[in-house]
Short mmCIF file of C-alpha atoms and ligand atoms in Angstrom, two decimals:
data_model
loop_
_atom_site.label_atom_id
_atom_site.label_comp_id
_atom_site.label_asym_id
_atom_site.label_seq_id
_atom_site.Cartn_x
_atom_site.Cartn_y
_atom_site.Cartn_z
CA UNK A 1 100.61 65.92 129.22
CA UNK A 2 98.70 66.36 132.40
CA UNK A 3 100.56 66.78 135.63
CA UNK A 4 99.18 65.65 138.93
CA UNK A 5 100.41 68.15 141.47
CA UNK A 6 100.17 66.84 144.97
CA UNK A 7 100.77 70.11 146.83
CA UNK A 8 97.25 71.30 146.32
CA UNK A 9 97.52 73.89 149.09
CA UNK A 10 100.31 75.71 147.27
CA UNK A 11 98.19 75.92 144.14
CA UNK A 12 95.29 77.24 146.17
CA UNK A 13 97.55 80.06 147.36
CA UNK A 14 98.71 80.69 143.81
CA UNK A 15 95.13 80.83 142.52
CA UNK A 16 94.09 83.25 145.25
CA UNK A 17 96.91 85.53 144.14
CA UNK A 18 95.56 85.67 140.58
CA UNK A 19 92.73 88.21 140.40
CA UNK A 20 89.48 86.74 139.17
CA UNK A 21 90.16 83.00 139.37
CA UNK A 22 88.81 82.44 142.85
CA UNK A 23 85.92 84.80 142.18
CA UNK A 24 84.93 82.74 139.15
CA UNK A 25 85.02 79.48 141.02
CA UNK A 26 81.53 78.07 141.48
CA UNK A 27 82.35 75.27 143.87
CA UNK A 28 84.21 76.91 146.73
CA UNK A 29 86.08 73.84 147.89
CA UNK A 30 86.48 71.48 145.00
CA UNK A 31 88.32 68.22 145.56
CA UNK A 32 89.89 68.58 142.14
CA UNK A 33 90.72 71.42 139.80
CA UNK A 34 91.38 70.90 136.14
CA UNK A 35 92.80 73.54 133.85
CA UNK A 36 92.34 72.83 130.16
CA UNK A 37 94.40 74.82 127.71
CA UNK A 38 92.04 74.95 124.75
CA UNK A 39 94.47 76.89 122.58
CA UNK A 40 97.58 74.82 123.24
CA UNK A 41 96.71 71.55 121.54
CA UNK A 42 99.17 70.34 118.91
CA UNK A 43 98.77 66.56 118.68
CA UNK A 44 95.93 64.66 117.04
CA UNK A 45 94.39 61.73 118.89
CA UNK A 46 94.60 59.19 116.10
CA UNK A 47 91.19 57.56 115.70
CA UNK A 48 92.97 54.22 115.47
CA UNK A 49 93.57 54.37 119.23
CA UNK A 50 89.91 53.28 119.42
CA UNK A 51 90.57 50.14 117.38
CA UNK A 52 89.56 46.55 117.96
CA UNK A 53 90.92 43.03 117.78
CA UNK A 54 88.98 39.93 116.72
CA UNK A 55 90.54 36.49 116.58
CA UNK A 56 89.47 33.03 115.49
CA UNK A 57 88.84 32.21 119.12
CA UNK A 58 85.69 30.83 120.73
CA UNK A 59 82.61 32.64 119.46
CA UNK A 60 84.25 35.85 118.34
CA UNK A 61 84.38 35.25 114.58
CA UNK A 62 81.97 32.30 114.38
CA UNK A 63 78.58 33.27 115.85
CA UNK A 64 79.91 36.71 116.87
CA UNK A 65 80.15 37.99 113.31
CA UNK A 66 79.80 35.04 111.00
CA UNK A 67 76.53 33.11 110.96
CA UNK A 68 76.55 32.10 107.30
CA UNK A 69 74.22 33.11 104.52
CA UNK A 70 71.65 30.44 105.38
CA UNK A 71 71.21 31.59 108.99
CA UNK A 72 67.86 32.78 110.30
CA UNK A 73 69.75 35.61 112.05
CA UNK A 74 69.54 38.67 109.78
CA UNK A 75 72.83 38.88 107.91
CA UNK A 76 74.50 40.36 104.87
CA UNK A 77 76.53 37.79 102.97
CA UNK A 78 76.78 35.69 106.17
CA UNK A 79 77.78 38.54 108.53
CA UNK A 80 75.24 39.38 111.21
CA UNK A 81 73.60 42.79 110.77
CA UNK A 82 72.96 43.60 114.45
CA UNK A 83 76.65 43.36 115.36
CA UNK A 84 77.68 45.45 112.36
CA UNK A 85 75.12 48.16 113.21
CA UNK A 86 76.22 48.34 116.84
CA UNK A 87 79.92 48.59 116.00
CA UNK A 88 79.28 51.21 113.35
CA UNK A 89 77.39 53.27 115.92
CA UNK A 90 80.53 53.30 118.06
CA UNK A 91 82.62 54.44 115.04
CA UNK A 92 84.96 51.45 115.07
CA UNK A 93 88.05 52.74 113.22
CA UNK A 94 89.98 49.52 112.56
CA UNK A 95 89.82 45.80 113.14
CA UNK A 96 92.82 43.53 113.71
CA UNK A 97 92.50 39.92 112.52
CA UNK A 98 92.97 36.84 112.41
CA UNK A 99 94.99 36.70 115.68
CA UNK A 100 96.56 36.71 118.20
CA UNK A 101 98.18 33.36 118.62
CA UNK A 102 95.96 32.05 115.82
CA UNK A 103 97.75 34.32 113.32
CA UNK A 104 101.02 32.41 113.55
CA UNK A 105 99.45 29.14 112.59
CA UNK A 106 97.00 30.48 110.03
CA UNK A 107 97.63 29.72 106.38
CA UNK A 108 95.62 32.22 104.42
CA UNK A 109 95.30 30.14 101.27
CA UNK A 110 93.15 27.69 103.25
CA UNK A 111 90.59 30.47 103.66
CA UNK A 112 89.88 31.44 100.04
CA UNK A 113 87.87 29.87 97.22
CA UNK A 114 84.59 27.95 97.45
CA UNK A 115 83.77 27.48 101.12
CA UNK A 116 82.85 23.83 100.84
CA UNK A 117 86.26 23.06 99.37
CA UNK A 118 88.38 24.86 101.94
CA UNK A 119 90.65 22.62 104.01
CA UNK A 120 89.97 22.32 107.70
CA UNK A 121 92.50 22.76 110.49
CA UNK A 122 92.71 22.36 114.26
CA UNK A 123 92.67 25.57 116.28
CA UNK A 124 95.27 24.25 118.70
CA UNK A 125 95.51 27.42 120.78
CA UNK A 126 91.85 27.91 121.42
CA UNK A 127 89.97 24.84 122.55
CA UNK A 128 91.38 22.39 119.98
CA UNK A 129 88.27 22.84 117.85
CA UNK A 130 88.05 22.31 114.11
CA UNK A 131 88.38 25.49 112.11
CA UNK A 132 86.62 25.04 108.78
CA UNK A 133 88.06 28.23 107.28
CA UNK A 134 84.65 29.44 106.15
CA UNK A 135 85.63 32.91 107.34
CA UNK A 136 88.75 33.93 105.41
CA UNK A 137 90.28 36.90 103.64
CA UNK A 138 87.25 37.80 101.50
CA UNK A 139 84.82 37.50 104.40
CA UNK A 140 87.04 39.56 106.71
CA UNK A 141 87.50 42.34 104.17
CA UNK A 142 83.77 42.28 103.44
CA UNK A 143 83.14 42.66 107.18
CA UNK A 144 85.47 45.67 107.26
CA UNK A 145 83.67 47.23 104.30
CA UNK A 146 80.32 46.69 106.02
CA UNK A 147 81.70 48.25 109.20
CA UNK A 148 83.35 51.07 107.25
CA UNK A 149 86.50 50.30 109.20
CA UNK A 150 90.17 49.86 108.26
CA UNK A 151 91.40 46.28 108.19
CA UNK A 152 94.58 45.42 110.07
CA UNK A 153 95.82 41.94 109.12
CA UNK A 154 98.44 40.12 111.15
CA UNK A 155 100.52 37.71 109.03
CA UNK A 156 102.14 34.43 110.02
CA UNK A 157 105.83 34.53 110.94
CA UNK A 158 105.92 31.69 113.50
CA UNK A 159 104.91 28.82 111.21
CA UNK A 160 104.65 30.60 107.86
CA UNK A 161 107.09 31.54 105.16
CA UNK A 162 108.24 34.77 103.63
CA UNK A 163 106.74 33.64 100.33
CA UNK A 164 103.34 32.94 101.89
CA UNK A 165 103.18 36.35 103.53
CA UNK A 166 104.42 38.13 100.44
CA UNK A 167 101.75 36.43 98.29
CA UNK A 168 99.01 37.39 100.75
CA UNK A 169 99.89 41.06 100.36
CA UNK A 170 99.98 40.67 96.57
CA UNK A 171 96.59 38.91 96.63
CA UNK A 172 95.00 41.74 98.60
CA UNK A 173 96.71 44.77 97.12
CA UNK A 174 97.88 44.19 93.53
CA UNK A 175 95.67 45.47 90.71
CA UNK A 176 97.69 44.33 87.69
CA UNK A 177 98.07 40.93 86.14
CA UNK A 178 99.86 38.49 88.46
CA UNK A 179 99.30 34.99 89.79
CA UNK A 180 97.87 36.24 93.09
CA UNK A 181 95.77 39.06 91.61
CA UNK A 182 94.37 36.62 89.04
CA UNK A 183 93.56 34.13 91.79
CA UNK A 184 91.68 36.86 93.67
CA UNK A 185 89.71 37.76 90.56
CA UNK A 186 88.88 34.10 90.07
CA UNK A 187 87.47 34.17 93.62
CA UNK A 188 85.13 37.00 92.74
CA UNK A 189 86.96 40.18 93.68
CA UNK A 190 88.14 42.35 90.78
CA UNK A 191 89.68 45.33 92.53
CA UNK A 192 92.38 45.16 95.14
CA UNK A 193 91.35 46.22 98.64
CA UNK A 194 94.16 48.72 99.21
CA UNK A 195 94.88 47.47 102.70
CA UNK A 196 97.26 49.63 104.77
CA UNK A 197 97.88 48.09 108.21
CA UNK A 198 99.95 44.93 108.14
CA UNK A 199 101.30 43.07 111.16
CA UNK A 200 104.39 40.90 110.80
CA UNK A 201 103.71 38.19 113.38
CA UNK A 202 102.20 38.22 116.86
CA UNK A 203 103.81 37.67 120.25
CA UNK A 204 106.84 36.15 118.59
CA UNK A 205 108.51 35.84 122.00
CA UNK A 206 105.73 33.32 122.88
CA UNK A 207 103.01 31.63 120.83
CA UNK A 208 104.42 33.24 117.67
CA UNK A 209 107.61 31.14 117.67
CA UNK A 210 109.34 31.52 121.07
CA UNK A 211 111.99 33.75 119.50
CA UNK A 212 114.63 35.86 121.13
CA UNK A 213 114.32 39.56 120.27
CA UNK A 214 117.53 39.58 118.22
CA UNK A 215 116.29 36.65 116.13
CA UNK A 216 112.85 38.18 115.65
CA UNK A 217 114.37 41.53 114.68
CA UNK A 218 116.21 39.77 111.84
CA UNK A 219 113.12 37.79 110.87
CA UNK A 220 111.09 40.98 110.86
CA UNK A 221 113.58 42.63 108.49
CA UNK A 222 113.39 39.63 106.18
CA UNK A 223 109.58 39.19 106.15
CA UNK A 224 108.88 42.92 105.96
CA UNK A 225 111.19 43.30 102.95
CA UNK A 226 108.87 41.14 100.84
CA UNK A 227 105.62 42.79 101.97
CA UNK A 228 105.55 45.08 98.97
CA UNK A 229 103.79 48.31 98.18
CA UNK A 230 101.58 48.07 95.10
CA UNK A 231 100.47 51.08 93.07
CA UNK A 232 100.02 54.12 95.26
CA UNK A 233 99.22 52.08 98.32
CA UNK A 234 101.75 52.31 101.16
CA UNK A 235 101.74 49.53 103.72
CA UNK A 236 102.09 50.51 107.35
CA UNK A 237 104.01 47.55 108.73
CA UNK A 238 103.71 46.77 112.41
CA UNK A 239 106.32 44.68 114.17
CA UNK A 240 105.40 42.17 116.85
CA UNK A 241 106.26 43.79 120.15
CA UNK A 242 106.70 43.28 123.83
CA UNK A 243 104.36 42.74 126.74
CA UNK A 244 104.07 44.21 130.20
CA UNK A 245 107.33 45.77 131.44
CA UNK A 246 109.62 43.71 129.22
CA UNK A 247 111.48 46.70 127.88
CA UNK A 248 114.36 44.75 126.38
CA UNK A 249 112.25 43.52 123.45
CA UNK A 250 111.35 47.13 122.64
CA UNK A 251 114.98 48.15 123.03
CA UNK A 252 116.29 45.47 120.63
CA UNK A 253 113.62 46.19 118.01
CA UNK A 254 114.24 49.93 118.10
CA UNK A 255 117.99 49.35 117.91
CA UNK A 256 118.13 46.60 115.28
CA UNK A 257 115.33 47.37 112.83
CA UNK A 258 115.69 50.36 110.49
CA UNK A 259 112.93 52.75 111.46
CA UNK A 260 111.79 53.27 107.88
CA UNK A 261 110.88 49.54 107.77
CA UNK A 262 108.51 49.72 110.71
CA UNK A 263 105.49 52.05 110.89
CA UNK A 264 104.69 50.72 114.31
CA UNK A 265 105.93 48.48 117.10
CA UNK A 266 103.32 46.65 119.10
CA UNK A 267 102.78 46.10 122.83
CA UNK A 268 100.34 43.83 124.67
CA UNK A 269 98.97 44.40 128.15
CA UNK A 270 96.28 42.35 129.84
CA UNK A 271 94.97 43.43 133.22
CA UNK A 272 95.00 39.98 134.67
CA UNK A 273 96.19 38.55 137.95
CA UNK A 274 98.06 35.50 136.71
CA UNK A 275 97.77 33.65 140.02
CA UNK A 276 94.05 34.17 140.37
CA UNK A 277 92.12 35.77 137.56
CA UNK A 278 88.82 35.69 139.45
CA UNK A 279 85.27 35.80 138.20
CA UNK A 280 84.10 38.57 135.89
CA UNK A 281 81.00 39.47 137.87
CA UNK A 282 81.74 38.38 141.42
CA UNK A 283 84.65 40.12 143.03
CA UNK A 284 85.58 41.79 146.28
CA UNK A 285 86.47 45.45 146.58
CA UNK A 286 90.09 44.40 147.12
CA UNK A 287 90.02 42.66 143.75
CA UNK A 288 88.44 45.73 142.19
CA UNK A 289 91.15 47.90 143.72
CA UNK A 290 93.82 45.58 142.36
CA UNK A 291 92.41 45.87 138.85
CA UNK A 292 92.23 49.67 139.15
CA UNK A 293 95.85 49.63 140.28
CA UNK A 294 96.82 47.78 137.10
CA UNK A 295 94.78 50.18 134.97
CA UNK A 296 96.22 53.29 136.64
CA UNK A 297 99.77 51.89 136.38
CA UNK A 298 99.25 51.13 132.68
CA UNK A 299 100.21 54.77 132.07
CA UNK A 300 103.56 54.30 133.75
CA UNK A 301 104.18 51.05 131.84
CA UNK A 302 103.43 52.83 128.56
CA UNK A 303 105.83 55.59 129.54
CA UNK A 304 108.54 52.99 130.12
CA UNK A 305 108.25 51.68 126.54
CA UNK A 306 107.92 55.22 125.19
CA UNK A 307 111.15 56.23 126.94
CA UNK A 308 112.99 53.38 125.19
CA UNK A 309 111.49 54.41 121.86
CA UNK A 310 112.40 58.06 122.49
CA UNK A 311 116.00 57.05 123.02
CA UNK A 312 116.28 55.59 119.51
CA UNK A 313 113.63 57.66 117.78
CA UNK A 314 113.32 61.11 119.33
CA UNK A 315 111.29 62.39 116.39
CA UNK A 316 108.57 59.82 117.02
CA UNK A 317 108.64 58.25 113.56
CA UNK A 318 107.75 54.77 114.84
CA UNK A 319 104.31 54.46 116.41
CA UNK A 320 103.60 52.52 119.58
CA UNK A 321 100.71 50.21 118.69
CA UNK A 322 99.00 48.67 121.73
CA UNK A 323 97.31 46.04 119.63
CA UNK A 324 96.05 43.85 122.47
CA UNK A 325 94.86 45.20 125.80
CA UNK A 326 92.06 44.67 128.26
CA UNK A 327 90.82 42.54 131.14
CA UNK A 328 91.12 38.77 131.45
CA UNK A 329 88.90 36.95 133.95
CA UNK A 330 87.94 33.31 134.49
CA UNK A 331 85.59 32.11 131.78
CA UNK A 332 81.89 32.08 132.60
CA UNK A 333 80.95 28.86 134.43
CA UNK A 334 79.97 26.06 132.08
CA UNK A 335 81.70 27.54 129.02
CA UNK A 336 84.69 26.09 127.16
CA UNK A 337 87.87 27.23 129.01
CA UNK A 338 89.58 27.65 125.62
CA UNK A 339 86.94 30.14 124.42
CA UNK A 340 87.71 32.96 126.89
CA UNK A 341 84.07 34.00 127.17
CA UNK A 342 83.60 36.45 130.04
CA UNK A 343 80.96 38.90 131.28
CA UNK A 344 81.71 42.58 131.50
CA UNK A 345 80.84 44.91 134.39
CA UNK A 346 81.39 48.50 135.47
CA UNK A 347 84.86 47.35 136.55
CA UNK A 348 85.66 46.66 132.89
CA UNK A 349 84.20 50.03 131.93
CA UNK A 350 86.66 51.75 134.30
CA UNK A 351 89.57 49.82 132.81
CA UNK A 352 88.48 50.97 129.35
CA UNK A 353 88.00 54.60 130.37
CA UNK A 354 91.31 54.86 132.24
CA UNK A 355 93.19 53.13 129.40
CA UNK A 356 91.70 55.36 126.71
CA UNK A 357 92.61 58.43 128.77
CA UNK A 358 96.20 57.08 128.97
CA UNK A 359 96.31 56.58 125.19
CA UNK A 360 94.86 60.02 124.46
CA UNK A 361 97.46 61.65 126.67
CA UNK A 362 100.30 59.85 124.88
CA UNK A 363 98.93 60.31 121.37
CA UNK A 364 102.15 61.75 119.98
CA UNK A 365 103.63 58.24 120.22
CA UNK A 366 100.60 55.92 120.46
CA UNK A 367 98.87 55.89 117.09
CA UNK A 368 96.87 52.74 117.36
CA UNK A 369 95.42 50.42 119.99
CA UNK A 370 93.13 47.41 119.78
CA UNK A 371 91.02 46.18 122.65
CA UNK A 372 90.84 42.40 123.02
CA UNK A 373 88.39 41.26 121.77
CA UNK A 374 85.32 42.76 120.10
CA UNK A 375 82.65 40.04 120.42
CA UNK A 376 82.22 37.19 122.95
CA UNK A 377 85.91 37.00 123.95
CA UNK A 378 87.75 38.70 126.86
CA UNK A 379 86.81 42.38 127.30
CA UNK A 380 84.13 42.36 124.64
CA UNK A 381 81.95 45.18 123.37
CA UNK A 382 79.21 42.79 122.44
CA UNK A 383 77.93 39.45 123.72
CA UNK A 384 75.70 37.25 121.61
CA UNK A 385 73.50 34.28 122.34
CA UNK A 386 72.16 32.89 119.08
CA UNK A 387 69.88 35.66 117.73
CA UNK A 388 70.25 37.82 120.88
CA UNK A 389 72.88 40.48 121.31
CA UNK A 390 73.79 42.84 124.14
CA UNK A 391 76.10 45.81 124.54
CA UNK A 392 78.52 45.71 127.46
CA UNK A 393 79.56 48.61 129.72
CA UNK A 394 82.86 48.64 127.78
CA UNK A 395 80.94 49.21 124.56
CA UNK A 396 79.30 52.25 126.12
CA UNK A 397 82.68 53.72 127.08
CA UNK A 398 83.92 53.35 123.49
CA UNK A 399 80.72 54.88 122.15
CA UNK A 400 80.88 57.82 124.61
CA UNK A 401 84.60 58.38 123.94
CA UNK A 402 84.29 58.31 120.13
CA UNK A 403 84.21 62.12 120.22
CA UNK A 404 87.98 62.05 120.86
CA UNK A 405 88.70 60.26 117.57
CA UNK A 406 90.89 62.43 115.34
CA UNK A 407 90.39 65.43 117.66
CA UNK A 408 93.26 67.60 118.91
CA UNK A 409 94.42 66.49 122.33
CA UNK A 410 94.30 69.40 124.78
CA UNK A 411 96.93 69.53 127.50
CA UNK A 412 95.41 69.70 130.96
CA UNK A 413 96.56 70.09 134.54
CA UNK A 414 94.73 67.95 137.05
CA UNK A 415 95.29 69.03 140.65
CA UNK A 416 93.53 66.70 142.98
CA UNK A 417 93.73 65.68 146.61
CA UNK A 418 91.26 62.89 145.99
CA UNK A 419 92.56 59.41 146.48
CA UNK A 420 90.85 56.08 146.46
CA UNK A 421 92.19 54.25 149.53
CA UNK A 422 92.21 50.59 150.37
CA UNK A 423 94.17 49.68 153.52
CA UNK A 424 97.48 51.46 153.27
CA UNK A 425 97.33 51.70 149.46
CA UNK A 426 96.07 54.68 147.51
CA UNK A 427 95.27 55.48 143.91
CA UNK A 428 94.32 58.77 142.29
CA UNK A 429 90.52 58.69 142.20
CA UNK A 430 90.11 60.98 139.22
CA UNK A 431 91.36 60.72 135.65
CA UNK A 432 90.65 63.19 132.87
CA UNK A 433 91.40 63.74 129.20
CA UNK A 434 90.32 66.53 126.84
CA UNK A 435 90.24 67.20 123.11
CA UNK A 436 88.86 69.65 120.58
CA UNK A 437 87.21 68.38 117.43
CA UNK A 438 87.23 69.89 113.94
CA UNK A 439 84.12 71.99 114.68
CA UNK A 440 85.77 73.61 117.73
CA UNK A 441 83.73 71.60 120.23
CA UNK A 442 85.64 70.54 123.30
CA UNK A 443 85.16 67.17 125.01
CA UNK A 444 86.33 66.14 128.45
CA UNK A 445 86.26 62.53 129.63
CA UNK A 446 86.23 62.21 133.42
CA UNK A 447 86.53 59.07 135.51
CA UNK A 448 85.94 58.63 139.24
CA UNK A 449 86.99 55.11 140.23
CA UNK A 450 86.14 55.56 143.92
CA UNK A 451 83.09 53.39 144.63
CA UNK A 452 82.12 55.41 147.72
CA UNK A 453 82.95 59.08 147.23
CA UNK A 454 81.76 61.71 144.79
CA UNK A 455 84.26 64.33 143.57
CA UNK A 456 83.57 68.06 143.39
CA UNK A 457 85.46 69.32 140.38
CA UNK A 458 86.07 72.74 138.88
CA UNK A 459 87.25 72.78 135.28
CA UNK A 460 88.72 76.01 134.01
CA UNK A 461 88.77 76.35 130.24
CA UNK A 462 91.54 78.67 129.12
CA UNK A 463 91.88 80.02 125.60
CA UNK A 464 88.31 79.40 124.46
CA UNK A 465 84.88 80.89 125.23
CA UNK A 466 82.40 78.69 127.07
CA UNK A 467 78.72 79.13 126.34
CA UNK A 468 77.06 75.74 126.73
CA UNK A 469 77.78 72.38 128.27
CA UNK A 470 76.06 69.03 128.05
CA UNK A 471 77.11 65.59 129.15
CA UNK A 472 76.54 61.87 129.43
CA UNK A 473 77.28 59.62 132.36
CA UNK A 474 77.86 55.89 132.74
CA UNK A 475 77.33 54.60 136.25
CA UNK A 476 75.41 51.83 138.00
CA UNK A 477 74.28 50.62 141.40
CA UNK A 478 77.17 48.24 141.87
CA UNK A 479 80.71 47.87 140.57
CA UNK A 480 79.61 44.42 139.41
CA UNK A 481 76.54 45.71 137.55
CA UNK A 482 76.41 44.31 134.05
CA UNK A 483 74.06 43.72 131.17
CA UNK A 484 72.60 40.25 130.74
CA UNK A 485 70.33 38.74 128.13
CA UNK A 486 67.54 38.98 130.73
CA UNK A 487 68.32 42.63 131.51
CA UNK A 488 70.35 44.00 128.58
CA UNK A 489 69.93 47.70 129.40
CA UNK A 490 70.81 47.77 133.09
CA UNK A 491 74.05 49.66 132.42
CA UNK A 492 73.81 52.33 129.78
CA UNK A 493 74.71 56.00 129.44
CA UNK A 494 72.29 58.62 130.67
CA UNK A 495 72.13 62.35 130.13
CA UNK A 496 74.21 64.22 132.72
CA UNK A 497 72.83 67.60 133.66
CA UNK A 498 74.78 68.50 136.75
CA UNK A 499 77.34 70.94 135.29
CA UNK A 500 77.19 74.66 136.07
CA UNK A 501 78.96 77.33 134.07
CA UNK A 502 80.41 80.43 135.66
CA UNK A 503 82.30 82.36 132.96
CA UNK A 504 85.21 80.05 132.06
CA UNK A 505 84.70 77.60 134.89
CA UNK A 506 82.61 74.45 134.82
CA UNK A 507 81.62 72.98 138.17
CA UNK A 508 80.28 69.51 138.64
CA UNK A 509 80.08 66.68 141.06
CA UNK A 510 81.33 63.40 139.57
CA UNK A 511 79.33 60.74 141.38
CA UNK A 512 81.12 57.79 142.94
CA UNK A 513 82.02 55.06 140.41
CA UNK A 514 81.13 56.97 137.30
CA UNK A 515 82.41 57.99 133.88
CA UNK A 516 81.32 61.28 132.34
CA UNK A 517 81.94 62.80 128.93
CA UNK A 518 81.21 66.52 128.73
CA UNK A 519 80.65 68.44 125.52
CA UNK A 520 81.58 72.11 125.84
CA UNK A 521 80.73 74.72 123.25
O1 AHR B 1 93.69 37.66 123.08
C1 AHR B 1 93.99 36.36 123.45
C2 AHR B 1 95.46 36.03 123.26
O2 AHR B 1 96.24 36.80 124.11
C3 AHR B 1 96.03 36.32 121.89
O3 AHR B 1 95.76 35.31 120.98
C4 AHR B 1 97.49 36.44 122.17
O4 AHR B 1 98.14 37.28 121.27
C5 AHR B 1 97.55 36.93 123.60
O5 AHR B 1 98.42 36.22 124.37
#
C-alpha cells in the first residue's frame, strides 16, 4: 500500500544521507518521488477489477450491442461486430448483466425460446419502455463468448422466487438430463455454459426490494442455498451490498452470512452530486474539483468497507466486489431522461484512472469491479449512433491500464508536495500504481489531475534492473475535451517519450491534466 508522506523535507534529508541516491537523481528538484519495490509484490491484481456492467437500460443492450440479425450494421448473430472488436481490444474480463435495478424485475424465462414468441414487459425503472425480451440468456452468453469474457449474471431476489433463480442456474450450468437442461437443449444449446459469477439480487436496500440488511441477509442465505454447483463448476456467489459510506449493511452481511456462502459482497459508488448532477461536457473548474474530490475520497470510502470486512474476515476470504461505479451526469439534452445517456470527457478519464489505481492498491480485498455502464449509458466506454461508434476517454484509460490485469501489484511510496488547490481546499495532484506482469515487465500508471501544473517526478525502481522505458499518455486541450461523432479521435492516447533513465531512476514531467502508463523493462 502506498503511503503519502507529507514531510517531504525530512525524506529529502534521509535521501541525502544514503550514498548514491541523490547522485542518481536526474531531476534535481522533483515535485514528487516514487519508490517502487519491484521485488516485494505479493498480491495479484485480479483482472476482474477491470470488469464491466451492462443493463437493459436505454441504448446499452439494444442498439449498443444488439441490433438483430437483419440489421444492416455488421453483426454476428445479431450482436454488432464493431462494439465486440473494440471491447476485446481493451481485454474486457467480465460483463455483469441484466441489471442493476432491472435485474430484480427480470424473469429470465421470458427471454428464452423463439424470439417472436417471447412475452413483452415494461421496463418500469428505465423510461417505461416496452422490453421485448429479444436479448435474453442465450444472446447474453453468446455476447460473452464473442467477447471472450466471463459472464456475471445478477439474479432476481426483489420480485423473483428461490425456485426461479435455482432453475436459471440449472438451465445454464447442468449438463445431465433435467427439465431445465432439456429446455436449454430444446432452445439450441447442447452444452452448459459453466458460468461462475452469480449475483443474488441488486441494491436490495433500494430498487431490489427496499429490504433491511437483516432481512436481506436471511434472504441471501435462502436464495444462495438453492443456487447449486453442477459437475465440477463452482459458483462464485456475490451478495448484494451497500453503497457510499453505509457501513452498517456491510457489517450485517459480514456478521450474519456464513463466509463460505458468499464469494463476494458488492458495493456501489457513483460520483454524482445528488443536488446538481450538471452537464457532462460543460462544467466549471469548481465542479471538476468536486468530482476529483469524490474520486480521490473513493479510496477512503473503500477502506471504510474493507475495515468492516477485516473485522469479521481477517483472512480476506470474502471479496469486495465494486460492481457498479462511475460518473453520473445530466442526460444529454434532447435524450430520454430514463436512458441515462451522457457524454464522456477527460474529467471522466480522471475518475476512471484514479478509481482503477485505488482498486489496484487494494487488490488483496477487491477482486472484482464493474464500471457502469459499457455502452451508451452513464460512464460508457463506447457511444453509438446507428452504424457509427466512438471510443470515449474512459475507454482509453481501460485500454491503457489493461497491462495491470492479473499482474503482481508492486508496493510503492509516493512522496509528493504537489497539491491541486481550489480556494482553501486541496487534493493530492498525483496518483500512481505499479505492477509486474508474468514476463517481468513493470508498468506504472500515473495521474496528474491538476489542470494547470505539470509535475516533475523521479521514480526509483528498487529490486529490479532498468534498461528501457516507453510510455503512452492521455491528455487533451481542455478538461471538457471529448470525442464526438464529428470528431471521434480528438482524445486518444499518444506515445510518451519524455522519460529519462539514470541507473535505477526514471525522471519525467507529467504534464498538467494527463494520465501516463509507463512500461519499464
Ligand atoms: O446503473 C444505473 C443504476 O444505478 C442501476 O440500475 C442501479 O443498480 C443503480 O442504482
